[in-house]
Tab-separated table of C-alpha atoms and ligand atoms in Angstrom:
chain	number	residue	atom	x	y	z
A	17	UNK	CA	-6.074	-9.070	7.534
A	18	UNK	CA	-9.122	-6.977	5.953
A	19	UNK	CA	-11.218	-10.497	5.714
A	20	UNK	CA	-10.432	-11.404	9.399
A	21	UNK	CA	-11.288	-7.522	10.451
A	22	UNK	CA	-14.361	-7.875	8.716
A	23	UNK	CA	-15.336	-11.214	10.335
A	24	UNK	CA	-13.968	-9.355	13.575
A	25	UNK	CA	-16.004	-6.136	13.127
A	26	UNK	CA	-12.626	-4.136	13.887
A	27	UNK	CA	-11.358	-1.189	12.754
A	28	UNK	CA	-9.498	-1.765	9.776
A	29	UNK	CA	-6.125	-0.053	10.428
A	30	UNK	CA	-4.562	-3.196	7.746
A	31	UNK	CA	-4.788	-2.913	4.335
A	32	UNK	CA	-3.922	0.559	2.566
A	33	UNK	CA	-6.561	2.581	1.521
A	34	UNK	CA	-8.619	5.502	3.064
A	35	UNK	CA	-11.887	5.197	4.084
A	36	UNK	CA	-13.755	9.116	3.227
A	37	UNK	CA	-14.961	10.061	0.390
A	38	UNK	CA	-12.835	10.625	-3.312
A	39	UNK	CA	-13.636	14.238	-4.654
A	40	UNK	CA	-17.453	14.920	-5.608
A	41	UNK	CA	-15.795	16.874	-9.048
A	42	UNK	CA	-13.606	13.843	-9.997
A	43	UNK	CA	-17.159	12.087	-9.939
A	44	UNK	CA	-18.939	14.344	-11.642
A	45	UNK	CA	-16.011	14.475	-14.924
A	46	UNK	CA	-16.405	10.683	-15.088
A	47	UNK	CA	-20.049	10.887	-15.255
A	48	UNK	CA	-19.705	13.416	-17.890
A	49	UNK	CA	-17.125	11.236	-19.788
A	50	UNK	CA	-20.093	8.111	-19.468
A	51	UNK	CA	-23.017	9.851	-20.767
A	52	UNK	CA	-20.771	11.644	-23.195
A	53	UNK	CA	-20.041	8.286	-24.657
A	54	UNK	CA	-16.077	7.690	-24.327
A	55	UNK	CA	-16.473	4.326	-22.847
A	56	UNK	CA	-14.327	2.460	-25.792
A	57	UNK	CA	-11.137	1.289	-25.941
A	58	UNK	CA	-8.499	4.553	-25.022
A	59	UNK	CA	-5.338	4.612	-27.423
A	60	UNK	CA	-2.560	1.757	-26.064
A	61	UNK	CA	-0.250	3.774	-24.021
A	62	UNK	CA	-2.796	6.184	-22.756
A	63	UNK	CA	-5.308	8.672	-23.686
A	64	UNK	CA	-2.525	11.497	-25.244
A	65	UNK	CA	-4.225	14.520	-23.209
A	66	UNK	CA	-3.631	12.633	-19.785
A	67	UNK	CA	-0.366	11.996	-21.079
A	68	UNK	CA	0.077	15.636	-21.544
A	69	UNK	CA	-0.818	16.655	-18.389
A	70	UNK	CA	1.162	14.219	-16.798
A	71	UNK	CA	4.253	15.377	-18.285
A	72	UNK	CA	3.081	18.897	-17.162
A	73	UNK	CA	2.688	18.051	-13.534
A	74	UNK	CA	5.838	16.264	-13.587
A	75	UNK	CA	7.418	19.609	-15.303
A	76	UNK	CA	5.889	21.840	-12.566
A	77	UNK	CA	6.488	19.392	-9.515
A	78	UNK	CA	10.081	17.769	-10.533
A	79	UNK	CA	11.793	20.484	-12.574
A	80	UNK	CA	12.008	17.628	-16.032
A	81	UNK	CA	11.143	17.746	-18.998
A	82	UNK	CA	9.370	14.091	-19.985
A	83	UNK	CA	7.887	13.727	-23.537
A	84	UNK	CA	4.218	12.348	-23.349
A	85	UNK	CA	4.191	10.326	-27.007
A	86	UNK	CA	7.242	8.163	-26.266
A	87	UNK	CA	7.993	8.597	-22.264
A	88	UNK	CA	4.548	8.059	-20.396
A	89	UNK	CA	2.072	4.843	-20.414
A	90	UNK	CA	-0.862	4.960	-18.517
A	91	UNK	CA	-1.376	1.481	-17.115
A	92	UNK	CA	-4.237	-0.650	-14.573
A	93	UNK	CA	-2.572	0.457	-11.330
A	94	UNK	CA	1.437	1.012	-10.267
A	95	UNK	CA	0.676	-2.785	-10.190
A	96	UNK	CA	0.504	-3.068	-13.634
A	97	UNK	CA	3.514	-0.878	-14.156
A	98	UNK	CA	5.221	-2.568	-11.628
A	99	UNK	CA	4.667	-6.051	-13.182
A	100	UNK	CA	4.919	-4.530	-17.083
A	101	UNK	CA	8.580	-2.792	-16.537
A	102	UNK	CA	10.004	-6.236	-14.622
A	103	UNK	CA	8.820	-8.727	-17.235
A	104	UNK	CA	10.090	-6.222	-19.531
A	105	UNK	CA	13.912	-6.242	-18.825
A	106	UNK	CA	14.217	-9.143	-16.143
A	107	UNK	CA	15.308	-12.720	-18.234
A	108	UNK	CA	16.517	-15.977	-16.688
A	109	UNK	CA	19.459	-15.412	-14.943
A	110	UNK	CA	18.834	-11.920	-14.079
A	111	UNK	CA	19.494	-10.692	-10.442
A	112	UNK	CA	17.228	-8.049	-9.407
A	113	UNK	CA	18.419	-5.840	-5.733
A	114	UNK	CA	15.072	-5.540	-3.363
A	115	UNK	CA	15.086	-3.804	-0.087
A	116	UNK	CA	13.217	-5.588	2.551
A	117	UNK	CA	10.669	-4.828	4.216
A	118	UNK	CA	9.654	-4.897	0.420
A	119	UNK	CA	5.699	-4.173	-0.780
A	120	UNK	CA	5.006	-7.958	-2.078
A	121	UNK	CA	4.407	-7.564	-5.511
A	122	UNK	CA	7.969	-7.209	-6.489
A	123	UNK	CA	9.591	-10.958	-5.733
A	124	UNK	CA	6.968	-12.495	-7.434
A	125	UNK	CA	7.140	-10.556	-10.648
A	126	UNK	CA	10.952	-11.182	-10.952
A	127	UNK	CA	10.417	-14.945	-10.067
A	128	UNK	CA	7.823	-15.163	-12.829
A	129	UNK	CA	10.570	-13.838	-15.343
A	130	UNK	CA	12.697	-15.842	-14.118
A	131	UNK	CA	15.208	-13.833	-12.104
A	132	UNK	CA	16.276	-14.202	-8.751
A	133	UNK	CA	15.603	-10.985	-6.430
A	134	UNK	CA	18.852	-10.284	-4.204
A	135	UNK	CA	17.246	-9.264	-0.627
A	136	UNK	CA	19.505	-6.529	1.252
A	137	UNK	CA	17.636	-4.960	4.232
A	138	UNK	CA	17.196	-1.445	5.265
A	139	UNK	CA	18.964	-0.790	8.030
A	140	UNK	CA	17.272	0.007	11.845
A	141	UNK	CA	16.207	2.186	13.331
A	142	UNK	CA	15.215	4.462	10.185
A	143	UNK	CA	15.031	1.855	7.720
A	144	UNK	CA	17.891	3.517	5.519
A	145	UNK	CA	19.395	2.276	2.542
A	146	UNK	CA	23.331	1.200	3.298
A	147	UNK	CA	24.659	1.829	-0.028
A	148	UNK	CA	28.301	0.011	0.649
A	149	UNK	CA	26.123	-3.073	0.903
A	150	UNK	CA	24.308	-2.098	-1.971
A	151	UNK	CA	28.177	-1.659	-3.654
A	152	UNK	CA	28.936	-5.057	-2.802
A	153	UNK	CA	25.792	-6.668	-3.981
A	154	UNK	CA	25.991	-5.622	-7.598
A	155	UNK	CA	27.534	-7.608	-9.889
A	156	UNK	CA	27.564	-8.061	-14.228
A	157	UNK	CA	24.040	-10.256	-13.526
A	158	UNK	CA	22.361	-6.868	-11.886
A	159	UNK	CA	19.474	-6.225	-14.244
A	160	UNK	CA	17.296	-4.045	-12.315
A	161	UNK	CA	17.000	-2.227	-8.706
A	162	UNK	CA	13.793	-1.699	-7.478
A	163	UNK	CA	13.536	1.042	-5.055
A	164	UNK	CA	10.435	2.541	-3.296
A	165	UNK	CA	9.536	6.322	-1.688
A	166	UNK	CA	8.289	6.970	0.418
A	167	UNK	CA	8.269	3.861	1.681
A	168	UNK	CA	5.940	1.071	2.235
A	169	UNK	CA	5.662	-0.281	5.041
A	170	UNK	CA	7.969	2.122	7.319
A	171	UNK	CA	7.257	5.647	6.285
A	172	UNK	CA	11.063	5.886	5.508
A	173	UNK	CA	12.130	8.451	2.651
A	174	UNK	CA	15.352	8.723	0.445
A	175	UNK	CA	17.189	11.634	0.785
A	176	UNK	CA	19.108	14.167	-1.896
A	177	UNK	CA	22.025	11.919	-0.349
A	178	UNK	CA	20.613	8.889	-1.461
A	179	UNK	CA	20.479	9.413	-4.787
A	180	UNK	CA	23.989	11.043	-4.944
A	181	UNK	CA	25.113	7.659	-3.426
A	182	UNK	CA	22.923	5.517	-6.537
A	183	UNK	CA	24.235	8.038	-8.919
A	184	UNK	CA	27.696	6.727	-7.894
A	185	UNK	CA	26.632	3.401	-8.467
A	186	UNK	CA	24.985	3.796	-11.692
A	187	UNK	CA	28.055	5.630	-12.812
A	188	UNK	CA	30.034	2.376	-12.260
A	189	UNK	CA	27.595	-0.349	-13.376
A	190	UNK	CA	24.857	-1.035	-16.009
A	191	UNK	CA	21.558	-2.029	-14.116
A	192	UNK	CA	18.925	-0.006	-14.404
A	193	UNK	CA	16.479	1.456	-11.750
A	194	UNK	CA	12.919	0.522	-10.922
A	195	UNK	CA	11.291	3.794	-9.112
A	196	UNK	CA	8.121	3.099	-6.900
A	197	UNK	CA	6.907	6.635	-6.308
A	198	UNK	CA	3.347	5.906	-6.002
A	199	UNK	CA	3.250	7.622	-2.477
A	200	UNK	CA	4.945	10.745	-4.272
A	201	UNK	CA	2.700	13.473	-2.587
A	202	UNK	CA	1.988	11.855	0.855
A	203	UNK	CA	5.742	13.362	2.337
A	204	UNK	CA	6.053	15.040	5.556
A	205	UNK	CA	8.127	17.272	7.794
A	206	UNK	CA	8.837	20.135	5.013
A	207	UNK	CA	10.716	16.914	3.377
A	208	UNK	CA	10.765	16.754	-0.581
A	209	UNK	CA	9.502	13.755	-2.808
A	210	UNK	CA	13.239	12.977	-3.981
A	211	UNK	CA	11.959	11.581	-7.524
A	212	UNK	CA	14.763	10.150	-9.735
A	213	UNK	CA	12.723	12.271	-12.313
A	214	UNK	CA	14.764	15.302	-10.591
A	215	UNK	CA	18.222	13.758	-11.728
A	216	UNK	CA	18.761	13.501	-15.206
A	217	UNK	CA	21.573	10.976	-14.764
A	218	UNK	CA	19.254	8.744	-12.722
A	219	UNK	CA	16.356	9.162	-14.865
A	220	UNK	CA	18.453	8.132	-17.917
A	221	UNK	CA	18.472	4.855	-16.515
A	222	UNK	CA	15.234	4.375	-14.747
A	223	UNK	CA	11.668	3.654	-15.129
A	224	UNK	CA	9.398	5.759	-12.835
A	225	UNK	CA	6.131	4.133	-11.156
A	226	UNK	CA	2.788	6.309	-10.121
A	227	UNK	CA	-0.310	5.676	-9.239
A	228	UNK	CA	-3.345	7.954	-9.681
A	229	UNK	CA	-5.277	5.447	-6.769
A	230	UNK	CA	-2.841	6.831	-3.749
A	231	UNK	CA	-2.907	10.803	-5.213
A	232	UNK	CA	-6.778	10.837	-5.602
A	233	UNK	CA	-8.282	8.396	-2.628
A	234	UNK	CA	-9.381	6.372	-5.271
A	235	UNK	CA	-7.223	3.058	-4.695
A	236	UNK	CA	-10.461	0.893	-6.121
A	237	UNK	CA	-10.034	2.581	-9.752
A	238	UNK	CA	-6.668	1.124	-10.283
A	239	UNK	CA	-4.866	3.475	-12.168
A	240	UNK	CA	-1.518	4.620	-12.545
A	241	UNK	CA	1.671	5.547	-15.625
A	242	UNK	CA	5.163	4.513	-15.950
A	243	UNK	CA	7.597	7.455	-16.883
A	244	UNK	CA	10.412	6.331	-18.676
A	245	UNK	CA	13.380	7.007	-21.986
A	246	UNK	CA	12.074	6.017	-25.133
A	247	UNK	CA	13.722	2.597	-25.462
A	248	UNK	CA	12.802	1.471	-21.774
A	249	UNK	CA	8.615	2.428	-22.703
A	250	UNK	CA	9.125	0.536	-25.890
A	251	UNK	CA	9.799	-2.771	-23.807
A	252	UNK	CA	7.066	-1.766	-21.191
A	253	UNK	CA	4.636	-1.107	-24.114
A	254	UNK	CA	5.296	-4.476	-25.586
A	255	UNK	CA	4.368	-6.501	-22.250
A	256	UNK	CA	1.472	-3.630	-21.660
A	257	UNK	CA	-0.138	-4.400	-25.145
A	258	UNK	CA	-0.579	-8.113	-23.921
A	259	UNK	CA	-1.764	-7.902	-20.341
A	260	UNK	CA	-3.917	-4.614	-20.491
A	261	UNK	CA	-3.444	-3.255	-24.033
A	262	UNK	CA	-5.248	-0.484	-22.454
A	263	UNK	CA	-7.175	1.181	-19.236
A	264	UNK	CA	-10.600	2.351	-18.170
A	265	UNK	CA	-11.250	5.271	-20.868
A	266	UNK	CA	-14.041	7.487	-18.703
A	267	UNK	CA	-11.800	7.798	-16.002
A	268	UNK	CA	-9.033	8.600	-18.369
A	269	UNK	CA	-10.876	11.467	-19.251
A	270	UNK	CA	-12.120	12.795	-16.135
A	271	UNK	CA	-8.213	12.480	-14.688
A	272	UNK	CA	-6.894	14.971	-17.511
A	273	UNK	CA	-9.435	17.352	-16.771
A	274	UNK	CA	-9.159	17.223	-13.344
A	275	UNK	CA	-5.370	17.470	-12.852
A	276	UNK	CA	-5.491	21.279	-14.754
A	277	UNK	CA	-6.048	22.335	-11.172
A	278	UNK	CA	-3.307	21.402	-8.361
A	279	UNK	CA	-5.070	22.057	-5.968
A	280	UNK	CA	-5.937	18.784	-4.970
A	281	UNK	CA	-2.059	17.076	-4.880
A	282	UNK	CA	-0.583	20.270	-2.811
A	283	UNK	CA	-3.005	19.870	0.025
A	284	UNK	CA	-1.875	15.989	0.167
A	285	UNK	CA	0.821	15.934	2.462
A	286	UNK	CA	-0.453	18.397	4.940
A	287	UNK	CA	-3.789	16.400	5.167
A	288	UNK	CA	-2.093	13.254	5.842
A	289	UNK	CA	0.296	14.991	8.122
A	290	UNK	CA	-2.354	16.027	10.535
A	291	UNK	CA	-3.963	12.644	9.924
A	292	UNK	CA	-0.249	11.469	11.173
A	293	UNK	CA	0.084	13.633	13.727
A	294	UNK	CA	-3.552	13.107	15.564
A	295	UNK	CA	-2.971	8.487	15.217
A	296	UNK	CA	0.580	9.797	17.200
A	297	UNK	CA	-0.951	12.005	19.556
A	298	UNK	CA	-3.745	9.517	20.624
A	299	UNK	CA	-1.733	6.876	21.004
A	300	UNK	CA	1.263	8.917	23.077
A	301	UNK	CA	-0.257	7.492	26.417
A	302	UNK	CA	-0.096	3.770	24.583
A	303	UNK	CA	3.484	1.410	25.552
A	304	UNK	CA	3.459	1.128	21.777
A	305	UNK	CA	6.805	2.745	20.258
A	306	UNK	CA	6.003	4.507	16.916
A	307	UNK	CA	9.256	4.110	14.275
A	308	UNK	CA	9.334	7.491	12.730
A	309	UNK	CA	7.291	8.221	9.721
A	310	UNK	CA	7.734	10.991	6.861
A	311	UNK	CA	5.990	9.594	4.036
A	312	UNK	CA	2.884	7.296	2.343
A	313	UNK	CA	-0.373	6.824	5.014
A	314	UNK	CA	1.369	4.033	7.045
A	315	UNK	CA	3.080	4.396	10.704
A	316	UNK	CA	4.953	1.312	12.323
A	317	UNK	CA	4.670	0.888	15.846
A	318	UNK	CA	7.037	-1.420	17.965
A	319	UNK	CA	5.574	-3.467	20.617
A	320	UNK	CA	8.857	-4.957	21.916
A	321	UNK	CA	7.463	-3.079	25.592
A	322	UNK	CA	4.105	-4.827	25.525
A	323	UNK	CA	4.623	-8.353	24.199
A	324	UNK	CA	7.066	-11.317	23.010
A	325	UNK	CA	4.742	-12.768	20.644
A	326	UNK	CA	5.338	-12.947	17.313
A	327	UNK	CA	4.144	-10.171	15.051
A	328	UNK	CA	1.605	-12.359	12.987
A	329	UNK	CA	0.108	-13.783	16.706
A	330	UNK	CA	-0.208	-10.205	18.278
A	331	UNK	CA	-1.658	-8.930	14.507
A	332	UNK	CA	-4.197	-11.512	14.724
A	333	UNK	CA	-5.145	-11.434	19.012
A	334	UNK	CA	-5.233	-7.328	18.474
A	335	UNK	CA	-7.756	-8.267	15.759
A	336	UNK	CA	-9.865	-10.806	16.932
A	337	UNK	CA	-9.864	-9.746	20.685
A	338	UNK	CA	-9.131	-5.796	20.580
A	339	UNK	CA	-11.079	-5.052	17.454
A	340	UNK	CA	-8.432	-3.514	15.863
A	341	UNK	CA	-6.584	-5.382	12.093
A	342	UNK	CA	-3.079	-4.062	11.402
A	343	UNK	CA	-0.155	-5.921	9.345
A	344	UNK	CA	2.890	-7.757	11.128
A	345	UNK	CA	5.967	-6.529	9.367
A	346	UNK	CA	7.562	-9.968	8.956
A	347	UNK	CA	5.532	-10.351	5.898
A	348	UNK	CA	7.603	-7.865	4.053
A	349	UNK	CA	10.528	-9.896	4.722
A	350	UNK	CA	11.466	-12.652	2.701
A	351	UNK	CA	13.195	-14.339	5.667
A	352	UNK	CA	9.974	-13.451	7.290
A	353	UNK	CA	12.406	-11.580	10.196
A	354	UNK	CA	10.001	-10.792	12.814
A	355	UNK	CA	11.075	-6.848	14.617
A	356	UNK	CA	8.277	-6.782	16.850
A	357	UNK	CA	6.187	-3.860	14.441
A	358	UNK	CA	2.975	-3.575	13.006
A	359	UNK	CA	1.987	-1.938	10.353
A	360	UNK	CA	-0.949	0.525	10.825
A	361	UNK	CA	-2.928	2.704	7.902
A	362	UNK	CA	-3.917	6.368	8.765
A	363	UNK	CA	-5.916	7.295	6.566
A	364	UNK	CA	-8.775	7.038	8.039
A	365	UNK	CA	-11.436	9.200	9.185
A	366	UNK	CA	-10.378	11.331	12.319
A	367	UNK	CA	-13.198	9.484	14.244
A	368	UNK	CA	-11.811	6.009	13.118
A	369	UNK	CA	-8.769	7.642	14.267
A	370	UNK	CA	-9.352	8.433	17.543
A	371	UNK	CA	-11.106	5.491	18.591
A	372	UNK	CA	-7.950	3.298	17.262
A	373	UNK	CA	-6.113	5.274	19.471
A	374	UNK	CA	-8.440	4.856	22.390
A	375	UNK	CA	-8.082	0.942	21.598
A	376	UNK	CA	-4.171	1.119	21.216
A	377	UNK	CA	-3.981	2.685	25.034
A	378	UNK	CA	-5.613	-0.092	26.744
A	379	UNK	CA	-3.321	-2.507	25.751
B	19	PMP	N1	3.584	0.222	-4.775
B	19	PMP	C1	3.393	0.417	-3.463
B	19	PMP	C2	4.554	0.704	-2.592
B	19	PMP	C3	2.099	0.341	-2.926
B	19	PMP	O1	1.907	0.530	-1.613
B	19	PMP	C4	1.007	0.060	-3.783
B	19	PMP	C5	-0.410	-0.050	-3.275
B	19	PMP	N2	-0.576	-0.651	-2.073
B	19	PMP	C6	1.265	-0.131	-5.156
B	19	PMP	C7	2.562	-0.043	-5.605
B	19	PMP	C8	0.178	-0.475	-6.114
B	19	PMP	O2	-0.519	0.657	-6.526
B	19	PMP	P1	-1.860	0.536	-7.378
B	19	PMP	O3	-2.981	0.343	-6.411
B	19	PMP	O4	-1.951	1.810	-8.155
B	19	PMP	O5	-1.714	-0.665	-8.268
């Protein structure tokens, strides 16, 4: 969709990522770390004072106590995680528990392994996790559970409930729990980031995923850390060694300097909040129907007033005739179940904003 928006010359609501400016001092620390010549290979799982101040944050923010040396690796993006923790613990004949609308790097990485993901969809309108059906999808083949929040694509967040209701689960089962929290700071509504990092049972049995990209507007640098118990960062560090071995030192640098000030993370979800608030206020005169959103930089929109068309035909007319690129939801699905939603990315400029808004009204 960000190819045919750029061949369109519309307003790229699509594809994740903010379009202003990452912070001037973040620049500046990298620079420093350039010309001060750490531009060689960082140590495997990380450079140790990022870890450090990783496991600091994570003390101050989540209330745990996560040991840097054997509990943190600092990896090419929550991608890298992502694919580094599955091909760690899935094997042929695994079955792995997705929720659907699922981000689309997770199917592939347990079909690579040679697992088979078990789809269960959240349920409407919220997009909320039934846990019965969870219940009833585990068996002794459940390897892993992969959950993600906030959540992309429908702004949905766990609750303290939720994770009551996994504890349960994990109580009665072995599997263990895949954690995408790479939205972590980008929750709204006085809501708090329920990380499994809070819940000593859960976090027992889970790996963790962040992503330095979402927290600092820097999606293009591709940086992120998996938090998990000693014996489950063993097996990601054995995968990581091979595919990466290691990540972009500089910016390594810069990051552990920069995140001794908080300043930056706290102001997150209140920026993107208001960013939120003014897409939903200028499109409030629109016949689109927004699906509510309390987390990450993405709000769905129903169009079941406006059009029968199928997601991926309105997606592409809105792009090619309107001017303005946003993602059909059926792609998160792996029955490709079409709800009538798009998918649309606010963090944008207030200007770009605005005049998707403007664009949104007239149809
Ligand atoms: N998980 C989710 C839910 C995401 O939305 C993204 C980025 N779109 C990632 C993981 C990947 O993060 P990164 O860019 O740090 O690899």
């Amino acid at each position: 969709m960000s190819q045919m928006a750029q061949e369109h010359q519309a307003i790229n609501l699509s594809q994740g990522f903010p379009d202003f400016h990452i912070s001037d001092e973040l620049i500046r620390l990298t620079e420093i770390a350039m010309k001060s010549g750490r531009n060689q290979y960082a140590p495997m799982a990380g450079l140790p004072q990022l870890r450090e101040r990783i496991a600091e944050k994570k003390a101050d923010t989540f209330n745990c106590s996560v040991d840097p040396e054997t509990e943190i690796t600092v990896t090419a993006g929550a991608t890298e995680a992502l694919f580094a923790s599955i091909t760690a613990l899935v094997h042929s004949g695994d079955e792995v528990i997705i929720f659907d609308p699922a981000y689309d790097s997770y199917a592939p990485a347990v079909q690579l392994s040679g697992g088979t993901p078990v789809h269960v969809d959240l349920c409407q309108p919220d997009f909320h996790v039934d846990w019965e059906l969870v219940g009833q999808k585990i068996n002794s083949k459940t390897r892993l559970l992969i959950i993600n929040t906030p959540h992309n694509p429908t702004g949905s967040v766990l609750s303290s409930q939720d994770l009551d209701e996994l504890e349960k689960l994990v109580k009665k089962h072995s599997f263990t729990i895949l954690s995408d929290e790479v939205y972590e700071h980008l929750i709204f509504d006085g809501l708090n980031h329920q990380s499994l990092l809070r819940r000593p049972a859960l976090r027992a049995r889970s790996i963790s995923v962040f992503s330095f990209g979402k927290t600092f507007h820097a999606t293009g640098w591709k940086i992120g850390y998996a938090i998990a118990p000693p014996e489950l960062t063993e097996e990601i560090r054995r995968v990581h060694q091979f595919l990466t071995f290691s990540v972009n030192t500089p910016i390594q640098y810069a990051l552990a300097e920069f995140l001794e000030s908080k300043d930056h993370y706290e102001s997150l979800s209140l920026f993107f909040q208001q960013k939120r608030n003014l897409f939903l206020d200028h499109i409030s005169d629109s016949r689109f129907v927004p699906i509510a959103s309390h987390g990450t930089y993405f709000q769905l929109l129903s169009y079941k007033n406006i059009s029968e068309e199928s997601d991926v035909e309105l997606a592409v007319r809105l792009t090619c005739d309107h001017k303005i690129a946003s993602i059909p939801i059926s792609v998160f699905y792996k029955d490709r179940k079409d709800n009538h939603m798009l998918r649309f990315c606010f963090a944008k400029e207030d200007e770009t904003i605005i005049k998707a808004g403007e664009i949104l009204c007239r149809i």
